[in-house]
Amino acid sequence: MCPECHSVEHEVVELAGTGTVYSYAILHHPQHPAFSYPVVAVLVDLDEGIRVVSNLVGVEPPEVRIGAPVRVMFQATADGLTVPVFEPAGPT
Ligand SMILES: [Zn+2]
């Protein structure tokens, strides 16, 4: 949704899949069997200026840093779908 006018109109564009951690939260509860805990829920500012909600993987929760560079990867889900998550793209 557009943060300025709340429009839900959209278009498809290709993105580099790189960005930086804007903020994050370490989730311990409530737990769902589809996830390994703790889950690092992250807000990523993509290089193109879009902010997305995702999970950060491949990093221990104490090592997560605001401003850290990340890149997208695609993770299979239990029901055969694929979702975008992020992994560190440099020193944390
Ligand atoms: Zn707008």
PDB file of C-alpha atoms and ligand atoms in Angstrom:
ATOM      1  CA  MET A   1       0.000   0.000   0.000  1.00  0.00           C
ATOM      2  CA  CYS A   2       1.293   3.439  -0.881  1.00  0.00           C
ATOM      3  CA  PRO A   3       2.357   5.158   2.376  1.00  0.00           C
ATOM      4  CA  GLU A   4       1.380   8.551   0.934  1.00  0.00           C
ATOM      5  CA  CYS A   5      -2.120   8.037  -0.524  1.00  0.00           C
ATOM      6  CA  HIS A   6      -2.963   4.461   0.634  1.00  0.00           C
ATOM      7  CA  SER A   7      -3.541   3.325  -2.946  1.00  0.00           C
ATOM      8  CA  VAL A   8      -3.370  -0.433  -3.563  1.00  0.00           C
ATOM      9  CA  GLU A   9      -2.710  -0.074  -7.300  1.00  0.00           C
ATOM     10  CA  HIS A  10       0.497  -1.856  -8.257  1.00  0.00           C
ATOM     11  CA  GLU A  11       2.768  -2.940 -11.093  1.00  0.00           C
ATOM     12  CA  VAL A  12       5.358  -5.693 -11.517  1.00  0.00           C
ATOM     13  CA  VAL A  13       9.026  -4.631 -11.696  1.00  0.00           C
ATOM     14  CA  GLU A  14      12.301  -6.557 -11.407  1.00  0.00           C
ATOM     15  CA  LEU A  15      14.345  -5.795  -8.283  1.00  0.00           C
ATOM     16  CA  ALA A  16      17.981  -6.538  -7.486  1.00  0.00           C
ATOM     17  CA  GLY A  17      17.045  -8.322  -4.250  1.00  0.00           C
ATOM     18  CA  THR A  18      19.575  -6.401  -2.181  1.00  0.00           C
ATOM     19  CA  GLY A  19      19.007  -3.946   0.635  1.00  0.00           C
ATOM     20  CA  THR A  20      19.670  -3.161   4.273  1.00  0.00           C
ATOM     21  CA  VAL A  21      18.036  -4.037   7.591  1.00  0.00           C
ATOM     22  CA  TYR A  22      15.734  -1.182   8.623  1.00  0.00           C
ATOM     23  CA  SER A  23      14.541  -2.895  11.812  1.00  0.00           C
ATOM     24  CA  TYR A  24      13.956  -6.372  13.216  1.00  0.00           C
ATOM     25  CA  ALA A  25      12.386  -8.379  16.024  1.00  0.00           C
ATOM     26  CA  ILE A  26      13.414 -11.722  17.495  1.00  0.00           C
ATOM     27  CA  LEU A  27      10.263 -13.847  17.736  1.00  0.00           C
ATOM     28  CA  HIS A  28       9.993 -16.588  20.375  1.00  0.00           C
ATOM     29  CA  HIS A  29       6.183 -16.803  20.736  1.00  0.00           C
ATOM     30  CA  PRO A  30       3.619 -17.797  19.626  1.00  0.00           C
ATOM     31  CA  GLN A  31       5.271 -20.765  17.945  1.00  0.00           C
ATOM     32  CA  HIS A  32       4.034 -22.505  14.801  1.00  0.00           C
ATOM     33  CA  PRO A  33       5.391 -25.924  13.757  1.00  0.00           C
ATOM     34  CA  ALA A  34       6.361 -24.611  10.308  1.00  0.00           C
ATOM     35  CA  PHE A  35       9.152 -22.416  11.755  1.00  0.00           C
ATOM     36  CA  SER A  36      12.351 -22.963  13.734  1.00  0.00           C
ATOM     37  CA  TYR A  37      12.623 -20.563  16.668  1.00  0.00           C
ATOM     38  CA  PRO A  38      13.715 -17.958  17.333  1.00  0.00           C
ATOM     39  CA  VAL A  39      12.596 -16.364  14.056  1.00  0.00           C
ATOM     40  CA  VAL A  40      14.224 -13.097  13.012  1.00  0.00           C
ATOM     41  CA  ALA A  41      11.411 -10.972  11.529  1.00  0.00           C
ATOM     42  CA  VAL A  42      12.975  -8.165   9.554  1.00  0.00           C
ATOM     43  CA  LEU A  43      12.031  -4.978   7.737  1.00  0.00           C
ATOM     44  CA  VAL A  44      14.337  -4.624   4.718  1.00  0.00           C
ATOM     45  CA  ASP A  45      14.823  -1.398   2.806  1.00  0.00           C
ATOM     46  CA  LEU A  46      15.458  -2.615  -0.745  1.00  0.00           C
ATOM     47  CA  ASP A  47      17.986  -0.659  -2.797  1.00  0.00           C
ATOM     48  CA  GLU A  48      15.125   0.526  -5.048  1.00  0.00           C
ATOM     49  CA  GLY A  49      13.449   2.270  -2.083  1.00  0.00           C
ATOM     50  CA  ILE A  50      10.785  -0.292  -1.164  1.00  0.00           C
ATOM     51  CA  ARG A  51      10.439  -1.559   2.418  1.00  0.00           C
ATOM     52  CA  VAL A  52       9.387  -5.199   2.803  1.00  0.00           C
ATOM     53  CA  VAL A  53       8.629  -7.535   5.711  1.00  0.00           C
ATOM     54  CA  SER A  54      10.425 -10.873   5.649  1.00  0.00           C
ATOM     55  CA  ASN A  55      12.540 -13.270   7.706  1.00  0.00           C
ATOM     56  CA  LEU A  56      16.314 -13.045   8.092  1.00  0.00           C
ATOM     57  CA  VAL A  57      18.111 -16.416   7.920  1.00  0.00           C
ATOM     58  CA  GLY A  58      21.719 -17.541   8.164  1.00  0.00           C
ATOM     59  CA  VAL A  59      22.535 -15.307  11.112  1.00  0.00           C
ATOM     60  CA  GLU A  60      22.425 -15.815  14.881  1.00  0.00           C
ATOM     61  CA  PRO A  61      19.910 -13.404  16.464  1.00  0.00           C
ATOM     62  CA  PRO A  62      22.555 -11.593  18.588  1.00  0.00           C
ATOM     63  CA  GLU A  63      24.466 -10.791  15.377  1.00  0.00           C
ATOM     64  CA  VAL A  64      21.581  -8.958  13.635  1.00  0.00           C
ATOM     65  CA  ARG A  65      22.342  -5.257  13.098  1.00  0.00           C
ATOM     66  CA  ILE A  66      20.231  -2.385  11.805  1.00  0.00           C
ATOM     67  CA  GLY A  67      21.806  -1.146   8.580  1.00  0.00           C
ATOM     68  CA  ALA A  68      23.415  -4.500   7.752  1.00  0.00           C
ATOM     69  CA  PRO A  69      23.454  -5.371   4.027  1.00  0.00           C
ATOM     70  CA  VAL A  70      21.222  -8.298   3.043  1.00  0.00           C
ATOM     71  CA  ARG A  71      20.231 -10.113  -0.130  1.00  0.00           C
ATOM     72  CA  VAL A  72      17.172 -12.125  -1.023  1.00  0.00           C
ATOM     73  CA  MET A  73      17.098 -15.899  -1.275  1.00  0.00           C
ATOM     74  CA  PHE A  74      14.135 -18.163  -1.888  1.00  0.00           C
ATOM     75  CA  GLN A  75      13.140 -20.799   0.633  1.00  0.00           C
ATOM     76  CA  ALA A  76      10.800 -23.736  -0.005  1.00  0.00           C
ATOM     77  CA  THR A  77       7.833 -24.102   2.305  1.00  0.00           C
ATOM     78  CA  ALA A  78       6.301 -27.347   3.590  1.00  0.00           C
ATOM     79  CA  ASP A  79       3.401 -27.052   1.143  1.00  0.00           C
ATOM     80  CA  GLY A  80       5.560 -26.788  -1.979  1.00  0.00           C
ATOM     81  CA  LEU A  81       5.555 -23.022  -2.326  1.00  0.00           C
ATOM     82  CA  THR A  82       8.569 -20.702  -2.276  1.00  0.00           C
ATOM     83  CA  VAL A  83       8.906 -17.532  -0.226  1.00  0.00           C
ATOM     84  CA  PRO A  84      11.500 -14.757  -0.293  1.00  0.00           C
ATOM     85  CA  VAL A  85      13.689 -14.464   2.808  1.00  0.00           C
ATOM     86  CA  PHE A  86      16.902 -12.517   3.368  1.00  0.00           C
ATOM     87  CA  GLU A  87      20.445 -13.524   4.331  1.00  0.00           C
ATOM     88  CA  PRO A  88      23.462 -11.420   5.294  1.00  0.00           C
ATOM     89  CA  ALA A  89      25.275  -9.954   2.287  1.00  0.00           C
ATOM     90  CA  GLY A  90      28.376  -8.825   4.113  1.00  0.00           C
ATOM     91  CA  PRO A  91      29.948  -8.510   7.556  1.00  0.00           C
ATOM     92  CA  THR A  92      27.353  -8.085  10.307  1.00  0.00           C
TER      93      THR A  92
HETATM   94 ZN    ZN B   1       0.401   7.103  -3.587  1.00  0.00          ZN
END
